[in-house]
Tab-separated table of N, CA, C and O in Angstrom:
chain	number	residue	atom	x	y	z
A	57	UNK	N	0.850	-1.184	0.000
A	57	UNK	CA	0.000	0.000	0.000
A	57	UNK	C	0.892	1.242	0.000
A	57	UNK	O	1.810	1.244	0.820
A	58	UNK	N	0.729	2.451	-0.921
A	58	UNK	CA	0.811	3.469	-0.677
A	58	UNK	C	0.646	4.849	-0.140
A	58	UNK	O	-0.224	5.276	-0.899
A	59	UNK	N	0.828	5.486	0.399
A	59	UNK	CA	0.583	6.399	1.043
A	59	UNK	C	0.965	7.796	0.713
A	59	UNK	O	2.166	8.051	0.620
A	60	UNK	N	0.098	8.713	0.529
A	60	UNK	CA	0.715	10.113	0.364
A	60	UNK	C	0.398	11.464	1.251
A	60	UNK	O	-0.773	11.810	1.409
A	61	UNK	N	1.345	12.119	1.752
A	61	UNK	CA	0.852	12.709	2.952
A	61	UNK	C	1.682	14.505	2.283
A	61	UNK	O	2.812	14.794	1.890
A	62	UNK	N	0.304	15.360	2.473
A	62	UNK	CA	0.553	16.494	1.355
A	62	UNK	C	0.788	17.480	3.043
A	62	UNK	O	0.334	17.476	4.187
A	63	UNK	N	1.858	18.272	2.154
A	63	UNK	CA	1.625	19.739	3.629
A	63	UNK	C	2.107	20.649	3.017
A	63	UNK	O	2.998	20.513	2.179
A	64	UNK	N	1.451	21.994	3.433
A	64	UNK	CA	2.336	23.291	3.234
A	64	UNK	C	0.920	24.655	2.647
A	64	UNK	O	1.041	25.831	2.302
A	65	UNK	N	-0.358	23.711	2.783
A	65	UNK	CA	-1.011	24.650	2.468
A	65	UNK	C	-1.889	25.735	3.382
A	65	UNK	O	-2.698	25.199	4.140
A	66	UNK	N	-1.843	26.962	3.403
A	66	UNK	CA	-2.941	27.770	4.216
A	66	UNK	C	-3.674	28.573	3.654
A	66	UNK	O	-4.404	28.485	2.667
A	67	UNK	N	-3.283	29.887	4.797
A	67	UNK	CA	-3.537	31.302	4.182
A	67	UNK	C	-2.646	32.290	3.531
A	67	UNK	O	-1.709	32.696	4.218
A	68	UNK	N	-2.756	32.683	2.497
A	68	UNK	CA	-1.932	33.521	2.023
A	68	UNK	C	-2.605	34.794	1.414
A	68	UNK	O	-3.786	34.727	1.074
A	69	UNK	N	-1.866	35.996	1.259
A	69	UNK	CA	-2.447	37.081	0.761
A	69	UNK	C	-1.763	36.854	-0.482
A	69	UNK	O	-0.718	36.220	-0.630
A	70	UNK	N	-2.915	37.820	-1.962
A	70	UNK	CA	-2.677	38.071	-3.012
A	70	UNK	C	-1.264	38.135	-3.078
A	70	UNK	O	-0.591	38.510	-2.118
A	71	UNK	N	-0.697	37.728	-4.352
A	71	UNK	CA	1.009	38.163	-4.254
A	71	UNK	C	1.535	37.116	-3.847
A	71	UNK	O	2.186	36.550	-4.725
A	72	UNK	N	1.522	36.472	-2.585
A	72	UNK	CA	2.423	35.715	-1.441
A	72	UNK	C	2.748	34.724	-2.138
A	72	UNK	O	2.707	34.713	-3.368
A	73	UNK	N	3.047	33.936	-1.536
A	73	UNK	CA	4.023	32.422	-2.086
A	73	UNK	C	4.000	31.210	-0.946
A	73	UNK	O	4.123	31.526	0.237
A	74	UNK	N	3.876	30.125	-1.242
A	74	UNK	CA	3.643	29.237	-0.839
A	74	UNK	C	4.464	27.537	-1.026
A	74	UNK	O	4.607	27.229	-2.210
A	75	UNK	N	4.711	27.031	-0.537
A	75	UNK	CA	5.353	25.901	-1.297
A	75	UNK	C	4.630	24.320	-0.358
A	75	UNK	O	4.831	23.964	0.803
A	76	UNK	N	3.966	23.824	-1.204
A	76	UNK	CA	3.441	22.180	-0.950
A	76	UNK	C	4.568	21.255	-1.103
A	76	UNK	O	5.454	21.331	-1.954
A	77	UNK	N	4.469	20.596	-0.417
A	77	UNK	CA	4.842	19.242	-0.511
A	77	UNK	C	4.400	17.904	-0.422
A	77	UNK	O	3.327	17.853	0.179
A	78	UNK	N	4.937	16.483	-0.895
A	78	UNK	CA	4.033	15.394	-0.673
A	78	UNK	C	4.722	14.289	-0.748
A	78	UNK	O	5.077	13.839	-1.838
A	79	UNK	N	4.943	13.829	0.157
A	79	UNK	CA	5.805	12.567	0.641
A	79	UNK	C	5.095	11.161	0.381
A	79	UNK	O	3.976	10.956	0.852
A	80	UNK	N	5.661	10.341	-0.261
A	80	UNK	CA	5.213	9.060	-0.803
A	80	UNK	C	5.761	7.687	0.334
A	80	UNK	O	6.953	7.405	0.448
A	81	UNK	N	4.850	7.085	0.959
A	81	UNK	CA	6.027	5.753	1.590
A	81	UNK	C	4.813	5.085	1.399
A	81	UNK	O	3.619	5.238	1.139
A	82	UNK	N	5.796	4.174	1.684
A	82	UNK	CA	5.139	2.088	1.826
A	82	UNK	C	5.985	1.355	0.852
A	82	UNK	O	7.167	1.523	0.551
A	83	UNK	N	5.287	0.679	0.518
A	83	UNK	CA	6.222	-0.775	-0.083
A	83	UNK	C	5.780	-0.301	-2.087
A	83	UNK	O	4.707	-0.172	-2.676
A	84	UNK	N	7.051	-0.194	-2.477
A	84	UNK	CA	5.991	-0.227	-4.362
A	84	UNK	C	7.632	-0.661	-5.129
A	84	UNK	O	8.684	-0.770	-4.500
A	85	UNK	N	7.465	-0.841	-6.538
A	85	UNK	CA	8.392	-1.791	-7.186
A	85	UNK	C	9.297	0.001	-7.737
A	85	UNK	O	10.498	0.266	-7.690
A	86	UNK	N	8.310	0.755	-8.135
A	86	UNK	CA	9.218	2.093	-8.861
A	86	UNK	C	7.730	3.318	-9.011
A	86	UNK	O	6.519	3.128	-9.115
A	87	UNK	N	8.342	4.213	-8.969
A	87	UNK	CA	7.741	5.722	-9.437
A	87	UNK	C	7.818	6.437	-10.656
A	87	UNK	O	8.827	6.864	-11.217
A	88	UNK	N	6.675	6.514	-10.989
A	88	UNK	CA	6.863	6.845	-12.498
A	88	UNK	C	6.339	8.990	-12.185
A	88	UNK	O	6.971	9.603	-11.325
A	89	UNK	N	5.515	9.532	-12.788
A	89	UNK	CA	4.983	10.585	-12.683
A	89	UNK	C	4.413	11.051	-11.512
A	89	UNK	O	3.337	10.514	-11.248
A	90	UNK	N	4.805	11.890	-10.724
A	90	UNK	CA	3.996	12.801	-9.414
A	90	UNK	C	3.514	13.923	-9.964
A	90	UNK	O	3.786	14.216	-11.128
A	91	UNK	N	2.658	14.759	-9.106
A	91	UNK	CA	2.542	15.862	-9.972
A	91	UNK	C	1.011	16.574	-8.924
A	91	UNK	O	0.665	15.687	-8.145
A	92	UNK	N	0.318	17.567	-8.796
A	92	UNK	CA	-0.317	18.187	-8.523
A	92	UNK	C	-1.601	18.511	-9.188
A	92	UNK	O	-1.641	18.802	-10.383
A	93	UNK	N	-2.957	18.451	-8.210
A	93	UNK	CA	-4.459	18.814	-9.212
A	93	UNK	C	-4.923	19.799	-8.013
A	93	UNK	O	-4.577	19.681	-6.838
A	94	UNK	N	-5.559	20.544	-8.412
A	94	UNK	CA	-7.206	21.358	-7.880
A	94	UNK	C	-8.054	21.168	-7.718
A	94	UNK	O	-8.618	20.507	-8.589
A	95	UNK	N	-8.751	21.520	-6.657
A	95	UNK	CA	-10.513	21.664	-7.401
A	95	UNK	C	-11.059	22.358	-6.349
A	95	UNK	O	-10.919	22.145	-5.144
A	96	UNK	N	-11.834	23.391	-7.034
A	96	UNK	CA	-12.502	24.653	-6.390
A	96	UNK	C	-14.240	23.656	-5.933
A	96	UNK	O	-14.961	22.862	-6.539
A	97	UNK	N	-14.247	24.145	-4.899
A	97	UNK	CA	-16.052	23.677	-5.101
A	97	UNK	C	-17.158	23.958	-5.828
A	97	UNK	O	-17.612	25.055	-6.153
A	98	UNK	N	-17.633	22.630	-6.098
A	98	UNK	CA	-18.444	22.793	-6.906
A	98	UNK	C	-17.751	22.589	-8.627
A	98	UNK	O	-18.283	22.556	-9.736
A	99	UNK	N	-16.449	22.492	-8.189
A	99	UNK	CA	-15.735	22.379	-10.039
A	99	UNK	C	-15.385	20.893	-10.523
A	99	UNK	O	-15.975	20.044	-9.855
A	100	UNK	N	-14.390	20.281	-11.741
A	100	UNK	CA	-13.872	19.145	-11.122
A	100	UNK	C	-12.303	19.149	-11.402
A	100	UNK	O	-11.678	19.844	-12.204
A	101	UNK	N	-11.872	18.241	-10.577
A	101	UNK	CA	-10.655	18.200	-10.523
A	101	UNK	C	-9.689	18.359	-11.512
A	101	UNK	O	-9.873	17.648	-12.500
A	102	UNK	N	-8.372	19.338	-11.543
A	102	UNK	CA	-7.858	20.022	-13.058
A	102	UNK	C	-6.505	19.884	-12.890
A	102	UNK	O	-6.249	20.270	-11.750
A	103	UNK	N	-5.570	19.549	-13.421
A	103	UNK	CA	-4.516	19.590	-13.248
A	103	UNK	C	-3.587	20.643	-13.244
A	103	UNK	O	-3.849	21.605	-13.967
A	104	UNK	N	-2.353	20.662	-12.447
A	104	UNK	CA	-1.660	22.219	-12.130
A	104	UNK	C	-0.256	21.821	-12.780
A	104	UNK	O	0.262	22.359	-13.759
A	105	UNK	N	0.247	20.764	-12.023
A	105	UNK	CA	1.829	20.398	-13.134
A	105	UNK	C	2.238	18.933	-12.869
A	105	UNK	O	1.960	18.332	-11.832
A	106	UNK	N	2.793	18.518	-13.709
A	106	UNK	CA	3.097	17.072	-13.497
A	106	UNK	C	4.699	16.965	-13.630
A	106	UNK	O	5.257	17.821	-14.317
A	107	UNK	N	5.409	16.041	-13.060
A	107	UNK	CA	6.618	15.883	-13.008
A	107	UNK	C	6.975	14.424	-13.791
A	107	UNK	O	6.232	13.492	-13.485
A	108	UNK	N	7.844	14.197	-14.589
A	108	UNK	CA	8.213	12.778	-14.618
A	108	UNK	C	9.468	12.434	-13.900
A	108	UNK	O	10.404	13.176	-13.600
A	109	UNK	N	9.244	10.709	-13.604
A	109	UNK	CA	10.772	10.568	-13.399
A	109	UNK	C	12.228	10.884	-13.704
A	109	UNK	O	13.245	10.961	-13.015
A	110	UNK	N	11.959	11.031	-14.952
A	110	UNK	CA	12.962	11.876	-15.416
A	110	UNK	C	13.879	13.513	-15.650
A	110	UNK	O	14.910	13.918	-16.187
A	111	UNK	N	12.214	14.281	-14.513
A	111	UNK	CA	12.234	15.143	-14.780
A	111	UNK	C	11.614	16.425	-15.226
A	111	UNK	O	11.627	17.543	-14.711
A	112	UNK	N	11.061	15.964	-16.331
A	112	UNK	CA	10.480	16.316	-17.426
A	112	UNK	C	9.063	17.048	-16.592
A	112	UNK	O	8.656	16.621	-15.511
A	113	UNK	N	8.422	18.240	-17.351
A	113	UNK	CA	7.856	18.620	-16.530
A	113	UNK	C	6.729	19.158	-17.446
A	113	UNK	O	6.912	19.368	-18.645
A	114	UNK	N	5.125	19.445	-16.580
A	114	UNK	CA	3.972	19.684	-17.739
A	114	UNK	C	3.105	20.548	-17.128
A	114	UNK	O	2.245	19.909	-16.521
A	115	UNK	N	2.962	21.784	-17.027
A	115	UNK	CA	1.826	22.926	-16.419
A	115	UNK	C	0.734	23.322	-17.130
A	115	UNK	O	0.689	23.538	-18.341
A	116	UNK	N	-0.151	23.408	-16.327
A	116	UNK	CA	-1.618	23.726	-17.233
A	116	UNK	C	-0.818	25.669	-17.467
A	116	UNK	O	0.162	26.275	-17.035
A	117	UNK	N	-2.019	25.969	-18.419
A	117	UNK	CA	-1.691	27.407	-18.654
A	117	UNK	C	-1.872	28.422	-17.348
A	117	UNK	O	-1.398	29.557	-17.393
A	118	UNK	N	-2.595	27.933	-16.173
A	118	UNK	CA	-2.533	29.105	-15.345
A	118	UNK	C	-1.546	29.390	-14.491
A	118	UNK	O	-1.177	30.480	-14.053
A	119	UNK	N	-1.027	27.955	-14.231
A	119	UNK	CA	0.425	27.459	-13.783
A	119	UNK	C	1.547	28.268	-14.329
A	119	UNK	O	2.082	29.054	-13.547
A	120	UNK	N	1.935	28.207	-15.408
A	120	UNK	CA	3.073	28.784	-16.014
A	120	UNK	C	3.071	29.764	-15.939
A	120	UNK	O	2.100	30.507	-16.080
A	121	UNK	N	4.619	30.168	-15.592
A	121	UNK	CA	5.509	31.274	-14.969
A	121	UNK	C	5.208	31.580	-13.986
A	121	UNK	O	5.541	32.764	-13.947
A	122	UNK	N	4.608	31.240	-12.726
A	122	UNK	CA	4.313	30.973	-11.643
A	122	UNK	C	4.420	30.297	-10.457
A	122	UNK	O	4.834	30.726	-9.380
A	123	UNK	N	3.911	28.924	-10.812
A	123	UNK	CA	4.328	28.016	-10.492
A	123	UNK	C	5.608	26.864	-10.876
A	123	UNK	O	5.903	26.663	-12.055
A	124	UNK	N	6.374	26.089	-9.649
A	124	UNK	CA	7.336	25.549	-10.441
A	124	UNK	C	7.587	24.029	-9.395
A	124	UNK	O	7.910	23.853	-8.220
A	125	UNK	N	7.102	22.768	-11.011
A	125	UNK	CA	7.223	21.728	-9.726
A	125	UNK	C	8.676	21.071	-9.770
A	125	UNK	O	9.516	21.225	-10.656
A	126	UNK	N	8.785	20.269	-8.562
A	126	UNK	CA	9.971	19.694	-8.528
A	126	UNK	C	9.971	18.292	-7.481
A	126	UNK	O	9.197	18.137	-6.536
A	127	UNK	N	10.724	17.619	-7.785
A	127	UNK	CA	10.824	16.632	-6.953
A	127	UNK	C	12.169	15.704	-6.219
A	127	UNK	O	13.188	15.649	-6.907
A	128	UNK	N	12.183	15.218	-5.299
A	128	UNK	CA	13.362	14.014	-4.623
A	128	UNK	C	13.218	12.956	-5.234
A	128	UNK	O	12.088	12.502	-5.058
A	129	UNK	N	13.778	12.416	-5.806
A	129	UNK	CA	13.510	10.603	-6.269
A	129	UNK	C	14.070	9.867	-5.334
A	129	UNK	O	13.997	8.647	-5.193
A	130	UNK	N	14.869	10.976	-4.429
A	130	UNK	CA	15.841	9.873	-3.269
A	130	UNK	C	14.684	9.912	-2.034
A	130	UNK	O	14.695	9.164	-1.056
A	131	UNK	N	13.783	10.860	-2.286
A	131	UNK	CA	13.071	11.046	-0.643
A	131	UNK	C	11.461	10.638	-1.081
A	131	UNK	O	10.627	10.445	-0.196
A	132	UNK	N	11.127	10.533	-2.463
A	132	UNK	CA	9.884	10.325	-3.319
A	132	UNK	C	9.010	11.635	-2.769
A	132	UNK	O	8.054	11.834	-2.019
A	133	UNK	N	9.468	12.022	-3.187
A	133	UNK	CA	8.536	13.714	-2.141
A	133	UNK	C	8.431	14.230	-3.618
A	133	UNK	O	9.326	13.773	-4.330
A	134	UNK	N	7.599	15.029	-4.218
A	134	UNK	CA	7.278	16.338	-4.959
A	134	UNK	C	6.820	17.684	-4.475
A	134	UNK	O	6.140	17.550	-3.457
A	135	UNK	N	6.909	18.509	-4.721
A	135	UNK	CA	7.044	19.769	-4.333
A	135	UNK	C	6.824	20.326	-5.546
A	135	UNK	O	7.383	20.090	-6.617
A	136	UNK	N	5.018	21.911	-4.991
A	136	UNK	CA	4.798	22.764	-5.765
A	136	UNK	C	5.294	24.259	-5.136
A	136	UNK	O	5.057	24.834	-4.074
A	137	UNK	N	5.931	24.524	-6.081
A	137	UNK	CA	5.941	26.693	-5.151
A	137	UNK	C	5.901	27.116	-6.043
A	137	UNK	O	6.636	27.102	-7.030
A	138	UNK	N	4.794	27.668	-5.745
A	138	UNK	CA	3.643	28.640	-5.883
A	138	UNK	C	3.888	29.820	-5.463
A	138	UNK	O	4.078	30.038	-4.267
A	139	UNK	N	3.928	30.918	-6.536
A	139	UNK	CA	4.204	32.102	-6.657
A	139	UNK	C	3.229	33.121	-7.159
A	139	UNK	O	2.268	32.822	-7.868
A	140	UNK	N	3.534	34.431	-6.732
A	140	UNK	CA	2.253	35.592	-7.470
A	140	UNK	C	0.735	34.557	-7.049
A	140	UNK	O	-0.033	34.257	-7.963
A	141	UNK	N	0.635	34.392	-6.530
A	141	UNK	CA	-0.188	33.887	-5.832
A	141	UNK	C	-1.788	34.654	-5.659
A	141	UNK	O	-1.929	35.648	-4.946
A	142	UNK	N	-3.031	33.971	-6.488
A	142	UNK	CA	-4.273	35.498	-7.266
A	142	UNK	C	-5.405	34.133	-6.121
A	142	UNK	O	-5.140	33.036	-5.628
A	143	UNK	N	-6.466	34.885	-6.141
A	143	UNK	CA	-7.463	34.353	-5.204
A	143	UNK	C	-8.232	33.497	-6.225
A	143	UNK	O	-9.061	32.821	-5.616
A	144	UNK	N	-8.264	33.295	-7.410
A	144	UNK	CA	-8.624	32.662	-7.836
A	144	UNK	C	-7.699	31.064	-8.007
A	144	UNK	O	-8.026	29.995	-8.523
A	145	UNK	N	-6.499	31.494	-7.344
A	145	UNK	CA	-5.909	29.915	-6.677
A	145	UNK	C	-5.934	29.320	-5.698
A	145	UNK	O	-5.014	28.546	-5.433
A	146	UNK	N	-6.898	29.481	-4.935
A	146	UNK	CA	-7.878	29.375	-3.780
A	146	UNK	C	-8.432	27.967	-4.574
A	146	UNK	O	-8.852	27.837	-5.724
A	147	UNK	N	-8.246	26.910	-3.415
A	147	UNK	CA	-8.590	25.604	-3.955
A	147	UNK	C	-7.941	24.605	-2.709
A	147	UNK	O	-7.099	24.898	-1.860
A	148	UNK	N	-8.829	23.027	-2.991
A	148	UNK	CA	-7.925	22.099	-2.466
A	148	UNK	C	-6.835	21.425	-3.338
A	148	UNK	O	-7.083	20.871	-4.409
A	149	UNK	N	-6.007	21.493	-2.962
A	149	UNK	CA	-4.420	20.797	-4.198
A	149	UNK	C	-4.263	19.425	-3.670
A	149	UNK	O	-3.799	19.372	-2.531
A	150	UNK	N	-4.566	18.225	-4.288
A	150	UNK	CA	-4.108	17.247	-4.346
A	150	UNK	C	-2.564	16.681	-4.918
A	150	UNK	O	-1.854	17.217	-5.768
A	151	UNK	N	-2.359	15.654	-4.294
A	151	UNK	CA	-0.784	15.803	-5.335
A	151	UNK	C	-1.053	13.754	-5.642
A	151	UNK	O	-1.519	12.932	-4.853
A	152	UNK	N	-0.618	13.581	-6.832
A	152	UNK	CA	-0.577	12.391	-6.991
A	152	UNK	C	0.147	11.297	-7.503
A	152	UNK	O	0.111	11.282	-8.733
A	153	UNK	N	0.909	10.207	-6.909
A	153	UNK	CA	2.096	9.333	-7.842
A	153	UNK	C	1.873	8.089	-8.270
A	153	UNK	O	1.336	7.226	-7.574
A	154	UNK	N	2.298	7.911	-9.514
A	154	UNK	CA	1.583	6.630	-10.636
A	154	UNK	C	3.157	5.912	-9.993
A	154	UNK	O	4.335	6.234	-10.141
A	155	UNK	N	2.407	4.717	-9.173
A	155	UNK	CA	3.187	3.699	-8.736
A	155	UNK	C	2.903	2.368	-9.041
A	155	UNK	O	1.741	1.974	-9.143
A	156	UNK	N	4.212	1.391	-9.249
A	156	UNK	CA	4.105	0.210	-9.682
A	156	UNK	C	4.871	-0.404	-8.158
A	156	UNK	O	5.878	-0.120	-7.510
A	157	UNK	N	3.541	-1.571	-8.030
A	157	UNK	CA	3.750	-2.172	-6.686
A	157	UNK	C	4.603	-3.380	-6.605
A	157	UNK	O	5.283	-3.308	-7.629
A	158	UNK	N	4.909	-4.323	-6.039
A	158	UNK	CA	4.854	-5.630	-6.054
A	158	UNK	C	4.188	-6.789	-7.039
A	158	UNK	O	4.491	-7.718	-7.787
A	159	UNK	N	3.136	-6.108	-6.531
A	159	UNK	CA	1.730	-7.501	-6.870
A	159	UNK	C	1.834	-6.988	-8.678
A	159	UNK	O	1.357	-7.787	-9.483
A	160	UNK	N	2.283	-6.037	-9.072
A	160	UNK	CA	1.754	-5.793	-10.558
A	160	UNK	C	2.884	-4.998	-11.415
A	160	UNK	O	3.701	-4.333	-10.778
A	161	UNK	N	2.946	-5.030	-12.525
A	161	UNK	CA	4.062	-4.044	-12.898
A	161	UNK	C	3.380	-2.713	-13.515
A	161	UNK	O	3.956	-1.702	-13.917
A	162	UNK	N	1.660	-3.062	-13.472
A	162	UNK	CA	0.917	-1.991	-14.271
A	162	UNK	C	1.244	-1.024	-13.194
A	162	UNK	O	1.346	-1.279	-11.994
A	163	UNK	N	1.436	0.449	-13.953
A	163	UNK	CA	1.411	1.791	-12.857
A	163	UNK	C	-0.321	2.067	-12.326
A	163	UNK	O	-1.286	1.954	-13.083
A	164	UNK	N	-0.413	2.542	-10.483
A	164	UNK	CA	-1.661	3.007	-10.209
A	164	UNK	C	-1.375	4.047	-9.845
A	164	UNK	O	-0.263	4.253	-9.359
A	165	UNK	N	-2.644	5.367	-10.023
A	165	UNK	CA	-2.573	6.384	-9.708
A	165	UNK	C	-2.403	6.446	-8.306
A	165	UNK	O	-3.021	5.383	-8.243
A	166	UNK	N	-2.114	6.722	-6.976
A	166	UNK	CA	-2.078	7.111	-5.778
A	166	UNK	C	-2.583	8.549	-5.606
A	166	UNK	O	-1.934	9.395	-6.221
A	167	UNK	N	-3.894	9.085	-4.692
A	167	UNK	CA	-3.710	10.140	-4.152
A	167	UNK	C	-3.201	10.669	-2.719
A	167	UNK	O	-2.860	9.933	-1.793
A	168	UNK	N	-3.211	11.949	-2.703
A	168	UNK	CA	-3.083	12.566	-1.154
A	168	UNK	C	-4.073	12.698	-0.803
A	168	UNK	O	-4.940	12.549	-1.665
A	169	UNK	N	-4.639	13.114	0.899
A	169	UNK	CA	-5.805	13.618	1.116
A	169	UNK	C	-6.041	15.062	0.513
A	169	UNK	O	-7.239	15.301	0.356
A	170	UNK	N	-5.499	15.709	0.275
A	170	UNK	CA	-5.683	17.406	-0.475
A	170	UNK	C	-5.356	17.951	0.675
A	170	UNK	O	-5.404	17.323	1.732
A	171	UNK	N	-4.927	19.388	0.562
A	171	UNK	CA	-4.230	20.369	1.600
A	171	UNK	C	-5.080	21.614	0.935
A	171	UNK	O	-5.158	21.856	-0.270
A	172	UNK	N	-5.713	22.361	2.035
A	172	UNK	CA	-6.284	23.621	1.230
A	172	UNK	C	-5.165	24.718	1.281
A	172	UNK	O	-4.306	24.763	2.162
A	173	UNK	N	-5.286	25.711	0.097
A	173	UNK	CA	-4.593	26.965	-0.425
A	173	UNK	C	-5.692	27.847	-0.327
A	173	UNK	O	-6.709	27.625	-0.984
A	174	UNK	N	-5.562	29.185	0.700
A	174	UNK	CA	-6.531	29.884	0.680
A	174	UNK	C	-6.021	31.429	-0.099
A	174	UNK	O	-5.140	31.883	0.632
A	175	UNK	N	-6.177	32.074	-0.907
A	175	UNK	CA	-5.489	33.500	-1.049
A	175	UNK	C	-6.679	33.822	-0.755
A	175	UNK	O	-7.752	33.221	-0.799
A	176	UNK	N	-6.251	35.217	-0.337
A	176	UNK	CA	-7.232	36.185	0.009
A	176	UNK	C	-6.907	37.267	-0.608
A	176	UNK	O	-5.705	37.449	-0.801
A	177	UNK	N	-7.812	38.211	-1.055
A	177	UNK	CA	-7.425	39.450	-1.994
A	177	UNK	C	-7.418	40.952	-1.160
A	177	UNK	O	-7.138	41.990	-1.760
């Protein structure tokens, strides 16, 4: 079983900056893509940036130049900071890693419980 345990989100004013994080443990064979979603109430869940193992990296358009993800492959942690920071990024942020376990070599999505981001204007 996997586990993902997200922190770093609150209150912030317009402008401010913020940085999430999300730590991966338990037992799995390898880590392929981590990466970060949203969702405002009442919306559905949207993606903010994705990371690959390799690196490689993918932001929705509201994301870019703003936001910037990154990750440990030694600590399986990903990390969003979040910058210029507008109230319309007011949301819960999930973060999530496509892991291959033991029992299977197919990759499963894993989530976090979500961490809320509040800006205020």
């Amino acid at each position: 079983q996997v586990q993902l345990v997200e922190s770093g989100g609150g209150l912030v004013q317009a402008g401010g900056s913020l940085r999430l994080s999300c730590a991966a443990s338990g037992s799995f064979r390898s880590m392929n893509a981590m990466g970060w979603y949203r969702q405002a109430p009442g919306k559905q869940r949207e993606l903010v940036a994705v990371i690959a193992s390799s690196g490689s990296t993918n932001y929705a358009d509201s994301a870019k130049g703003r936001f910037t993800i990154s990750r440990d492959n030694g600590k399986n942690t990903v990390f969003l900071h979040m910058n210029s920071l507008k109230a319309e990024d007011t949301c819960v942020y999930y973060c999530h890693a496509d892991v291959s376990t033991f029992a299977s070599s197919h990759y499963y999505r894993y989530w976090g419980q979500g961490t809320q981001v509040t800006v205020s204007s």
